[in-house]
Tab-separated table of C-alpha atoms in Angstrom:
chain	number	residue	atom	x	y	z
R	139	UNK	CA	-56.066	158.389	-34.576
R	140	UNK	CA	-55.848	154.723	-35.770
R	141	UNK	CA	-55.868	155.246	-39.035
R	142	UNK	CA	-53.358	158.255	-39.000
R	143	UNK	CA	-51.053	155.886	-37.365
R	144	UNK	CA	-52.063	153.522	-40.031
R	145	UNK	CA	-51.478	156.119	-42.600
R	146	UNK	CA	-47.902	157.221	-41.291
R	147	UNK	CA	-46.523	154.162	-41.187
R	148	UNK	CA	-46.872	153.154	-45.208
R	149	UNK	CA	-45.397	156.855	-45.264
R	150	UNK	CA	-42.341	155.312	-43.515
R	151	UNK	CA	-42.200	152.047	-44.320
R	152	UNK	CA	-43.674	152.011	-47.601
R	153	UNK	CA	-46.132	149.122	-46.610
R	154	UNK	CA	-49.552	148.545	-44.932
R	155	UNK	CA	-48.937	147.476	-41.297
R	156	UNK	CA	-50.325	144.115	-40.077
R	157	UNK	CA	-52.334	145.837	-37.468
R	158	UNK	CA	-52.970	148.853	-35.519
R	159	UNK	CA	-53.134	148.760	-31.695
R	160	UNK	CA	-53.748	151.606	-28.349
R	161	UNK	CA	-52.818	151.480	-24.954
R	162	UNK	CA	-54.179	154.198	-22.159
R	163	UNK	CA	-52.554	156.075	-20.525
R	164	UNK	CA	-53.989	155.883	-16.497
R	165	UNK	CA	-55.001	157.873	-13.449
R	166	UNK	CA	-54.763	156.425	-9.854
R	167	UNK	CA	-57.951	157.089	-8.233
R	168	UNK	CA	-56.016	156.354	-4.715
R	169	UNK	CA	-53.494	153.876	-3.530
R	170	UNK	CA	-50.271	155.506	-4.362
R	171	UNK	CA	-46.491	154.347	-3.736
R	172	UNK	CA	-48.615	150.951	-2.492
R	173	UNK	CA	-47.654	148.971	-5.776
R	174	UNK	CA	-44.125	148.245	-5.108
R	175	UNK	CA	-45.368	147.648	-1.533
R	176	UNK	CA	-47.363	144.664	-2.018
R	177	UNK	CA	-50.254	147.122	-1.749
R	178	UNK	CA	-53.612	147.737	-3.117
R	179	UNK	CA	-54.253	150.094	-5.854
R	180	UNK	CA	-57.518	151.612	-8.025
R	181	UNK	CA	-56.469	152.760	-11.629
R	182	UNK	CA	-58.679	153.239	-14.341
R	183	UNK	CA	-57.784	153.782	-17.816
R	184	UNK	CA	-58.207	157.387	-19.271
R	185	UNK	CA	-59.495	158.495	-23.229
R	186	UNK	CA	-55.880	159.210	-23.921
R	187	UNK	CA	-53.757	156.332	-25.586
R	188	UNK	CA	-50.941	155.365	-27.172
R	189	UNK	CA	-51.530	153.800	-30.756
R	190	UNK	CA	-48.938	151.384	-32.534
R	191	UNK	CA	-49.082	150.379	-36.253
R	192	UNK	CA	-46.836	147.310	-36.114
R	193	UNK	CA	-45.617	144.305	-38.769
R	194	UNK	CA	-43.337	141.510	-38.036
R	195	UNK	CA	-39.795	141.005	-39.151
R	196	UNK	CA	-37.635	138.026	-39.497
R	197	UNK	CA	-34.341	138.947	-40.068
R	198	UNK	CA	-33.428	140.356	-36.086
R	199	UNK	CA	-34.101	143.991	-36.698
R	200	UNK	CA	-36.366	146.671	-34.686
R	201	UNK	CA	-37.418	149.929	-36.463
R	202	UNK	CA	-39.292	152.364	-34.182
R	203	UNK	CA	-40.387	155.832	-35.349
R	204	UNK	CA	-42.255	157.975	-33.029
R	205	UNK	CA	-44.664	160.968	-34.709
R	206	UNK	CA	-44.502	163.079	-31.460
R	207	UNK	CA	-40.481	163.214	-31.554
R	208	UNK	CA	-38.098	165.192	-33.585
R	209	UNK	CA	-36.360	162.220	-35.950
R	210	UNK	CA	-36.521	159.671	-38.505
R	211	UNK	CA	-36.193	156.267	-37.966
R	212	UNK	CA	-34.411	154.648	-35.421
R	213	UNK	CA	-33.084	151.083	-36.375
R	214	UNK	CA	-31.938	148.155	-33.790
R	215	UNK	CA	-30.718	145.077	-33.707
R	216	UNK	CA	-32.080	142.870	-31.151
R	217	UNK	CA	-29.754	140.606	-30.035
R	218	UNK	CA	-27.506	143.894	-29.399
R	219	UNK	CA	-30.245	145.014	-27.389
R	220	UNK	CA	-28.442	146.027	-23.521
R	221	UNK	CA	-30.422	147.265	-20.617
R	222	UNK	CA	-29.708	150.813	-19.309
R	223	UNK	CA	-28.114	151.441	-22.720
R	224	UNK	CA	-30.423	153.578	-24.356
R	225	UNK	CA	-31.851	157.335	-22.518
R	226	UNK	CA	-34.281	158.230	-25.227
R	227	UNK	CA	-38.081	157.193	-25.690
R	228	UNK	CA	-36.731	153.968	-27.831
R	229	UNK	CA	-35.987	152.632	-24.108
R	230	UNK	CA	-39.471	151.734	-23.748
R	231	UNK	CA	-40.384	149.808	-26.798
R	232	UNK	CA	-37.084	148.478	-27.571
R	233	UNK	CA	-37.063	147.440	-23.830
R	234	UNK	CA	-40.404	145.029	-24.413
R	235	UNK	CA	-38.699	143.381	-27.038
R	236	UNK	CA	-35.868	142.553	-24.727
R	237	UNK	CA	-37.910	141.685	-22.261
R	238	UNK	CA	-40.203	138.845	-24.498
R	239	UNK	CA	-36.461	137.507	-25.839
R	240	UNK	CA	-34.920	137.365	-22.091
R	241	UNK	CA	-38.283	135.214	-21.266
R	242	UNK	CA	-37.587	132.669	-23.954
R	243	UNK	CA	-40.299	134.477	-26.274
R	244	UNK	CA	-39.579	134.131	-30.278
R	245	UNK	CA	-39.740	137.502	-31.469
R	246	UNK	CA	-37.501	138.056	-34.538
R	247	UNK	CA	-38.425	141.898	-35.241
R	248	UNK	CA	-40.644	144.144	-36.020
R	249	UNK	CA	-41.406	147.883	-38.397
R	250	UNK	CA	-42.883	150.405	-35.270
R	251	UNK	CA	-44.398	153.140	-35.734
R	252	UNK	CA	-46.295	155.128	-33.158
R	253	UNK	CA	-47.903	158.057	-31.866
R	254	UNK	CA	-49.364	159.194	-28.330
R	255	UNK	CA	-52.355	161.228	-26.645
R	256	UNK	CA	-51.288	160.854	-23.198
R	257	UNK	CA	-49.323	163.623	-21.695
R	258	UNK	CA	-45.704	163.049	-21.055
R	259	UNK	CA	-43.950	163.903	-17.537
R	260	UNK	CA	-47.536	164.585	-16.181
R	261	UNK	CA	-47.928	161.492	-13.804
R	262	UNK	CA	-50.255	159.448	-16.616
R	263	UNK	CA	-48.253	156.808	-17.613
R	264	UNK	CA	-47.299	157.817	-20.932
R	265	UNK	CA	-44.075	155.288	-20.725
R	266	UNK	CA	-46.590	152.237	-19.701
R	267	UNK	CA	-48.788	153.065	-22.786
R	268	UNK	CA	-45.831	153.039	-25.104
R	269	UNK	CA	-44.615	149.824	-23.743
R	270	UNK	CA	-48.064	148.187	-23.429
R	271	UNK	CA	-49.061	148.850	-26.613
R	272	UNK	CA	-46.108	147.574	-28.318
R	273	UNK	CA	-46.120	144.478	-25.782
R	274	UNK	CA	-49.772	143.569	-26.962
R	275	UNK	CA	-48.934	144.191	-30.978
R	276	UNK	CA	-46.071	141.700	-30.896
R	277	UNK	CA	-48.381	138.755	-28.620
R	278	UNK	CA	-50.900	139.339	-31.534
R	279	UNK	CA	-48.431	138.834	-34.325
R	280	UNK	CA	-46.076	136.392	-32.664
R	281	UNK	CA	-49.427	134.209	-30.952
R	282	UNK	CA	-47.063	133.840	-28.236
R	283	UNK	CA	-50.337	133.473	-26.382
R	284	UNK	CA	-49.766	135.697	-22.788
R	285	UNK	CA	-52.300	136.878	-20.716
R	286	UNK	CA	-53.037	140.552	-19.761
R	287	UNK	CA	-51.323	140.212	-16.371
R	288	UNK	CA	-48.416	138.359	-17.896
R	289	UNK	CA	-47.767	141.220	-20.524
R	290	UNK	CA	-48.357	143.856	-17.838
R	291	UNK	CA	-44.967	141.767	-15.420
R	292	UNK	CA	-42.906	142.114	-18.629
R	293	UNK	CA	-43.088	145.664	-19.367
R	294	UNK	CA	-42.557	146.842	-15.642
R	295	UNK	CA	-39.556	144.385	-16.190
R	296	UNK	CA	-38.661	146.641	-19.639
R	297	UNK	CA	-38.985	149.613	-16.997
R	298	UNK	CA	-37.503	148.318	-14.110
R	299	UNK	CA	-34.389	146.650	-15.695
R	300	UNK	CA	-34.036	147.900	-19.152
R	301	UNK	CA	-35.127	151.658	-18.588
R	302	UNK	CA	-33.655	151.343	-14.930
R	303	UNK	CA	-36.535	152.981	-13.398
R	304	UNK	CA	-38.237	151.606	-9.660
R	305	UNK	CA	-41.639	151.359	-10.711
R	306	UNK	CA	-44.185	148.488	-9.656
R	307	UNK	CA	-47.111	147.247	-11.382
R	308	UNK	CA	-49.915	149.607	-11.203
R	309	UNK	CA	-49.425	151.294	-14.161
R	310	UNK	CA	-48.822	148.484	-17.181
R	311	UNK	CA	-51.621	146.743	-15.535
R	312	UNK	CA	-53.657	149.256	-15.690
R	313	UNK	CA	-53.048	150.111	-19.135
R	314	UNK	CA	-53.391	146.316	-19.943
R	315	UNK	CA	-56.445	145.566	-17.955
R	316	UNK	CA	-58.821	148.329	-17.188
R	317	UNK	CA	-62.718	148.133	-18.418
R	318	UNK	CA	-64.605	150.653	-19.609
R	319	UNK	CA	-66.940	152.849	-16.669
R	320	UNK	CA	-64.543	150.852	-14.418
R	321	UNK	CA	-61.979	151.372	-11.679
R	322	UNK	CA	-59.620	148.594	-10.728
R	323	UNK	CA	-58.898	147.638	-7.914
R	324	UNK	CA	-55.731	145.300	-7.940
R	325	UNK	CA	-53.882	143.767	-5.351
R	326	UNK	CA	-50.426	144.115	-6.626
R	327	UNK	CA	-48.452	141.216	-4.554
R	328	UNK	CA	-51.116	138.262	-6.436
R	329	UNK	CA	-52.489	140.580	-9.043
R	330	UNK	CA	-55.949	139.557	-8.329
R	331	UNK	CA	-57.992	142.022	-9.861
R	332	UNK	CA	-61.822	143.413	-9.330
R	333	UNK	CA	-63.710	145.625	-11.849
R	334	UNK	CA	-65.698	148.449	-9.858
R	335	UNK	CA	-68.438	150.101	-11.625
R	336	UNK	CA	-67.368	154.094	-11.718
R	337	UNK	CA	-69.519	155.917	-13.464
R	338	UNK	CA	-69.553	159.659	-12.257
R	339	UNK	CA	-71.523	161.030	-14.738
R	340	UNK	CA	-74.552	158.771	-13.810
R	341	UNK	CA	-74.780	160.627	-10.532
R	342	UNK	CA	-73.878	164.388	-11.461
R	343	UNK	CA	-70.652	163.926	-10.776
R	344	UNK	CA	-67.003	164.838	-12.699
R	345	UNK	CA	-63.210	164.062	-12.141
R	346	UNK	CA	-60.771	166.086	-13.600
R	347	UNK	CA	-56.970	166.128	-13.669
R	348	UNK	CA	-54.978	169.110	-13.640
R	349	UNK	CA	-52.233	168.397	-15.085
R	350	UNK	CA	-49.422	170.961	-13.603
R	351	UNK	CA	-47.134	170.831	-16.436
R	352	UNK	CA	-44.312	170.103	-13.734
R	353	UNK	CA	-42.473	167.355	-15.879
R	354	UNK	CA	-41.054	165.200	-12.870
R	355	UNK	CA	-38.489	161.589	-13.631
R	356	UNK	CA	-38.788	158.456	-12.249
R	357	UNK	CA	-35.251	157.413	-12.257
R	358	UNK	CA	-34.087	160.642	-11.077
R	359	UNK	CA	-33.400	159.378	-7.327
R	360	UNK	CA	-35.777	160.537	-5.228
R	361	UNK	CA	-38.415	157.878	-6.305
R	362	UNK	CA	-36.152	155.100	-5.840
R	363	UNK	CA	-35.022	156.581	-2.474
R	364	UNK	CA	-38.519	156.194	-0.765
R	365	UNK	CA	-38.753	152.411	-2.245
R	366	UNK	CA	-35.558	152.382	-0.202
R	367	UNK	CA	-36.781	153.398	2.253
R	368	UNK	CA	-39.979	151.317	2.596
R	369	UNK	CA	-37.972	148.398	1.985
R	370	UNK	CA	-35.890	149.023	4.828
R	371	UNK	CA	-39.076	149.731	7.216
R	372	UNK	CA	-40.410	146.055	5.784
R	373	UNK	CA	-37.228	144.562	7.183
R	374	UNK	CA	-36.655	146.620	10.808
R	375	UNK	CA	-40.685	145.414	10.989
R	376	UNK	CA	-39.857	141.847	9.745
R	377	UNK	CA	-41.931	141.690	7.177
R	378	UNK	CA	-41.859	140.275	3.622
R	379	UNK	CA	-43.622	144.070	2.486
R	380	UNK	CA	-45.471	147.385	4.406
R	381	UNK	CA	-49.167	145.236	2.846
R	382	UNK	CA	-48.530	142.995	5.566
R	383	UNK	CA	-48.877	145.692	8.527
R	384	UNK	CA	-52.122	145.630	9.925
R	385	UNK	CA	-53.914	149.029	9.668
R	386	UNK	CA	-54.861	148.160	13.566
R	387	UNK	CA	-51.766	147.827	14.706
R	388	UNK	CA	-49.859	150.639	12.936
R	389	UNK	CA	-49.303	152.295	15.676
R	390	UNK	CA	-47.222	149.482	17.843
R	391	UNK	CA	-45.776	148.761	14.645
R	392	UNK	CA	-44.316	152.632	14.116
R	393	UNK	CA	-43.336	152.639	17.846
R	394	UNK	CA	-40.958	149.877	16.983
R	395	UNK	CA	-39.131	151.982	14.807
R	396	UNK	CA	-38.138	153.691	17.263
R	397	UNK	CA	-36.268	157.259	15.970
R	398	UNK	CA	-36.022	156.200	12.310
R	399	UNK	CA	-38.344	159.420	11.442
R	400	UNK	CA	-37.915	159.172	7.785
R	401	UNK	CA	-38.787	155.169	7.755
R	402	UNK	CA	-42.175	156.127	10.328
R	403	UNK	CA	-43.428	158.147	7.861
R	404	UNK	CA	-42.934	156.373	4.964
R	405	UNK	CA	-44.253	152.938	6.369
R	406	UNK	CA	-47.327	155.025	8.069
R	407	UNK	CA	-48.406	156.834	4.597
R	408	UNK	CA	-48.169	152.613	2.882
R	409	UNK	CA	-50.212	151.315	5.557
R	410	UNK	CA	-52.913	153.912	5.790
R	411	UNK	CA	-53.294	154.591	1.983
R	412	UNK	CA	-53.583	150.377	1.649
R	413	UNK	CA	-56.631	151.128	3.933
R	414	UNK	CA	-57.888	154.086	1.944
R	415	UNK	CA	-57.887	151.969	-1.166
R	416	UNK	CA	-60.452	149.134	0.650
R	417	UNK	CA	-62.307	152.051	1.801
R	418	UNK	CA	-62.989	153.494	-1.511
R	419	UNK	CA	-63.956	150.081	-2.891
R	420	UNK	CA	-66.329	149.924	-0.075
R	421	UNK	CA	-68.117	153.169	-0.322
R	422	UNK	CA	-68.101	152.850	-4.235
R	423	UNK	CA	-69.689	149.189	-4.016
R	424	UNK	CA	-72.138	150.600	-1.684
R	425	UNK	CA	-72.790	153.026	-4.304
R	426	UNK	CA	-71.880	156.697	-1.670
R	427	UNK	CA	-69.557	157.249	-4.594
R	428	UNK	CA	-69.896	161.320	-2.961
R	429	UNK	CA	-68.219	160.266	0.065
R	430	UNK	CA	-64.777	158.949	-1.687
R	431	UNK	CA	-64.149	162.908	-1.571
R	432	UNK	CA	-62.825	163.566	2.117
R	433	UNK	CA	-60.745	160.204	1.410
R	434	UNK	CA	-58.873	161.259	-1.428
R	435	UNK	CA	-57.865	164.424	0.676
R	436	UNK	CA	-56.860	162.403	3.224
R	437	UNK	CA	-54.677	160.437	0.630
R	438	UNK	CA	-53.086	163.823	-0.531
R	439	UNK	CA	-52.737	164.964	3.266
R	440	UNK	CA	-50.576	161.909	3.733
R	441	UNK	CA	-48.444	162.030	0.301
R	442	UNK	CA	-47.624	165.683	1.119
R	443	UNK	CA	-46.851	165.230	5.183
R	444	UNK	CA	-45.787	161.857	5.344
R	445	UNK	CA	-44.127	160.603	1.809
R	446	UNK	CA	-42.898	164.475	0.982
R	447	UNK	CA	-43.334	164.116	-3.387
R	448	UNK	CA	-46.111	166.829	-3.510
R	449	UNK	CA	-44.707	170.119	-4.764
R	450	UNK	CA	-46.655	174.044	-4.515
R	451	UNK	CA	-48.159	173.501	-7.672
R	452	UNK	CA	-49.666	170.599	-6.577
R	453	UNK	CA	-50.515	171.406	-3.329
R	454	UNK	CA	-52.293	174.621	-4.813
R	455	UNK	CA	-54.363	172.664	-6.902
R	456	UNK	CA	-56.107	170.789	-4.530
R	457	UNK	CA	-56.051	173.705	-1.924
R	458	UNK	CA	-58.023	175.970	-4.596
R	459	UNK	CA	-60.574	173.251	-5.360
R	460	UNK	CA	-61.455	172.589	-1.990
R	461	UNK	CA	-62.158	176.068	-1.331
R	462	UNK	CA	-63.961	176.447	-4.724
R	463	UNK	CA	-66.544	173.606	-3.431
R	464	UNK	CA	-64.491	170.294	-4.558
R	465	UNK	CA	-65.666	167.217	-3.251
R	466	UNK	CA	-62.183	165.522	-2.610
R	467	UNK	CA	-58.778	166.343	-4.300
R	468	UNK	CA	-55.412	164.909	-4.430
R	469	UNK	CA	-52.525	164.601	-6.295
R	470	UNK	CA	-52.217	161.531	-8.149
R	471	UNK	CA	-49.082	159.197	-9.578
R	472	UNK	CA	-45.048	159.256	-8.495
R	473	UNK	CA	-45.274	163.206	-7.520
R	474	UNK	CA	-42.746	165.620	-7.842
R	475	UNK	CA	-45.107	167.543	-10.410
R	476	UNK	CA	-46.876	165.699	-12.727
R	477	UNK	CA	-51.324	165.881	-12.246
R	478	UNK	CA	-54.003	166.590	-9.549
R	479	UNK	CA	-57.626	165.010	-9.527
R	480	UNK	CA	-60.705	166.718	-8.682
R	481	UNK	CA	-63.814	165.400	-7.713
R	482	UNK	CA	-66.989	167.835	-7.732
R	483	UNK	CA	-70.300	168.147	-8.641
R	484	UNK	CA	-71.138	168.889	-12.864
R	485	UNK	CA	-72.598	172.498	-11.313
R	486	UNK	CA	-69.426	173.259	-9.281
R	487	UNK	CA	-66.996	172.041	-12.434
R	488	UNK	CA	-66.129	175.445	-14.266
R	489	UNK	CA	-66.075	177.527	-10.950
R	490	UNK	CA	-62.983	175.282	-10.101
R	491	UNK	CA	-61.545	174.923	-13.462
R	492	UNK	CA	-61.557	178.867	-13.620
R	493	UNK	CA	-60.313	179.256	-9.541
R	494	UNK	CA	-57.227	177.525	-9.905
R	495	UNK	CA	-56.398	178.297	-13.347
R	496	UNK	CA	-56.469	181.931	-11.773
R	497	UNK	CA	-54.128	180.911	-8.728
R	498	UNK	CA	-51.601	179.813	-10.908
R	499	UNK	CA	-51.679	182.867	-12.791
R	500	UNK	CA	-51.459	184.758	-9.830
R	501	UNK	CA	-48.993	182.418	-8.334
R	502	UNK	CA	-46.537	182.690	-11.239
R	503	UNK	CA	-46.489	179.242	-12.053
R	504	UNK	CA	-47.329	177.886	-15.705
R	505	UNK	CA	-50.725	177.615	-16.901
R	506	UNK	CA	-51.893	174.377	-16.249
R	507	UNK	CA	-54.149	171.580	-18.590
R	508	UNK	CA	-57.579	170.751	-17.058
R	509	UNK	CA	-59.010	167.604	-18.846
R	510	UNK	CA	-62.654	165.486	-17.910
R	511	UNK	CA	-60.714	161.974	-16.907
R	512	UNK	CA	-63.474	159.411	-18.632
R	513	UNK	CA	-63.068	155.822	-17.409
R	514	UNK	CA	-61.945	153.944	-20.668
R	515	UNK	CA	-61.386	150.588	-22.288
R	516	UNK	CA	-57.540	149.100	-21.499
R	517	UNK	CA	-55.341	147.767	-23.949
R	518	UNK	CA	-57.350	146.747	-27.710
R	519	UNK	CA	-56.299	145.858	-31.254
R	520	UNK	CA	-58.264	148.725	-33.104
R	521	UNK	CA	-57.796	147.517	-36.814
């Protein structure tokens, strides 16, 4: 796809780029709604990415064209650059920009033009692609010299305050930092991170998504309601985050909450999906990769029951594959829609595609997309 890129933007721009660049798109293996928790979490990068053909500009301008959108180019002017200004899919480039400026970077502009394999609305991370690929074009081109983890802070900044979306920091890091055959785990209050081998394949294994094709928003209010509403079980609990509950004492600690049902289960889905997250590192370093399974169902047990963002589609998804011999299942990313992963054996991986894509027939709901998930390289110049 590089070269495509490469191709469309002297189509556009009537020049050879300075360089072409991808970002992946990501799927949580567990640890979900732990990032803005202090939490632990274990992406790893998927085959999809986003891919940026980018040159520099002196003169204060940003031109972003996007070959997956209905348009021609869109031009901006930096320093007129306001957060929460823009609702289209400029937000997320033209929000990394700000973001570099606002931290004293010298960025003075720059030709976009970009194109993306990662599903949108399905839970992947399409926005943190498009913003991590753009972030790691203009630290090439600029040498402004960041680290990973440093461009990964300023694009969930872009999200957080010039999108206006509640995220935390799984996702650009993830896109930024994940290793090929590798999960990461990554404890999001220090961002200390650990590559762990994953390679299903090796032992007979697959993970797929199902992607539901129920497109679901992160600004839209019900994401930023249960960060809310952790935030406030932190404080009744007097602590700086949920991370710093002990797993062994979650149950004193939810007693104190006395009838503030919503806040219980909130702060008891954080605290036991933190320990979920060590307990897949475990059993993967320890190389019983097969007994992540009943984990993950756990995980979805406890997003559906406790933190309420499953939906039926979701729900059906990893109800069918456990019944069509899954290993584990769960939903994965913000919820509301969005993707499913499956773990099963290679021998048991068309009996499931084939059972649920039936149930959803029979259910009503939209066909959904069933895709391998292949643990990828992060963030990379490609030419």
């Amino acid at each position: 796809m590089g070269q495509q890129v490469r191709d469309g933007f002297v189509e556009l721009y009537g020049t050879e780029p300075e360089g072409v660049w991808s970002a992946p798109g990501r799927v949580n293996l567990i640890g979900e709604h732990t990032d803005y928790n202090d939490g632990f979490v274990m992406p790893f990068a998927l085959p999809h990415t986003a891919v940026a053909a980018v040159s520099r500009r002196t003169d204060g301008v940003l031109r972003l064209h996007s070959a997956d959108v209905e348009g021609g180019v869109v031009e901006l002017r930096l320093d007129e650059l306001t957060p929460e200004s823009d609702r289209a899919w400029t937000a997320y480039p033209s929000g990394v920009l700000w973001a570099l400026r606002e931290a004293g970077h010298a960025v003075t502009g720059a030709d976009i033009h970009l194109s993306s394999t990662v599903p949108a609305g399905a839970g992947l991370s399409s926005s943190a692609a498009l913003e991590v690929v753009v972030a790691l074009a203009v630290n090439d081109l600029f040498e402004l010299g960041l680290e990973r983890w440093q461009l990964a802070r300023l694009c969930q900044r872009a999200e957080n305050v010039y999108v206006g979306a509640p995220t935390g920091i799984m996702d650009q890091t993830a896109s930024a930092c994940c290793e090929d055959g590798h999960a990461l785990f990554l404890d999001t209050r220090d961002l200390s991170q650990k590559q762990i081998p994953f390679d299903l394949a090796a032992e007979g294994m697959r993970l797929l998504v199902v992607d539901t094709q129920v497109k679901h928003s992160h600004s839209e209010g019900e994401y930023g309601k249960r960060r809310a509403g952790c935030e406030k079980g932190a404080a009744l609990l007097g602590v700086d985050a949920l991370r710093d509950v002990p797993y062994g004492e979650l149950d004193a600690a939810l007693a104190r909450l006395g009838d503030e049902e919503e806040v219980v289960r909130l702060v008891r889905h954080v605290v036991t999906e933190d320990e979920r997250v060590e307990r897949v590192v475990s059993l993967l370093e320890s190389g019983d990769t097969r007994a992540i399974g009943p984990v993950l169902v756990e995980g979805h047990a406890s997003l559906r029951d406790d933190f309420r963002i499953s939906c039926p589609e979701l729900d059906l998804v990893v109800d069918t594959a456990l019944a069509s011999g899954a290993l584990g299942a769960r939903m994965t990313g913000g919820g509301f829609g969005g993707s499913a992963i499956v773990l099963a054996d290679v021998a048991d991986v068309d009996t499931i595609t084939k059972a649920v894509e039936e149930a959803f027939a029979t259910a009503g709901f939209t066909a959904p997309r069933v895709f391998e998930a292949v643990p990828s390289p992060g963030a990379r110049r490609v030419s």
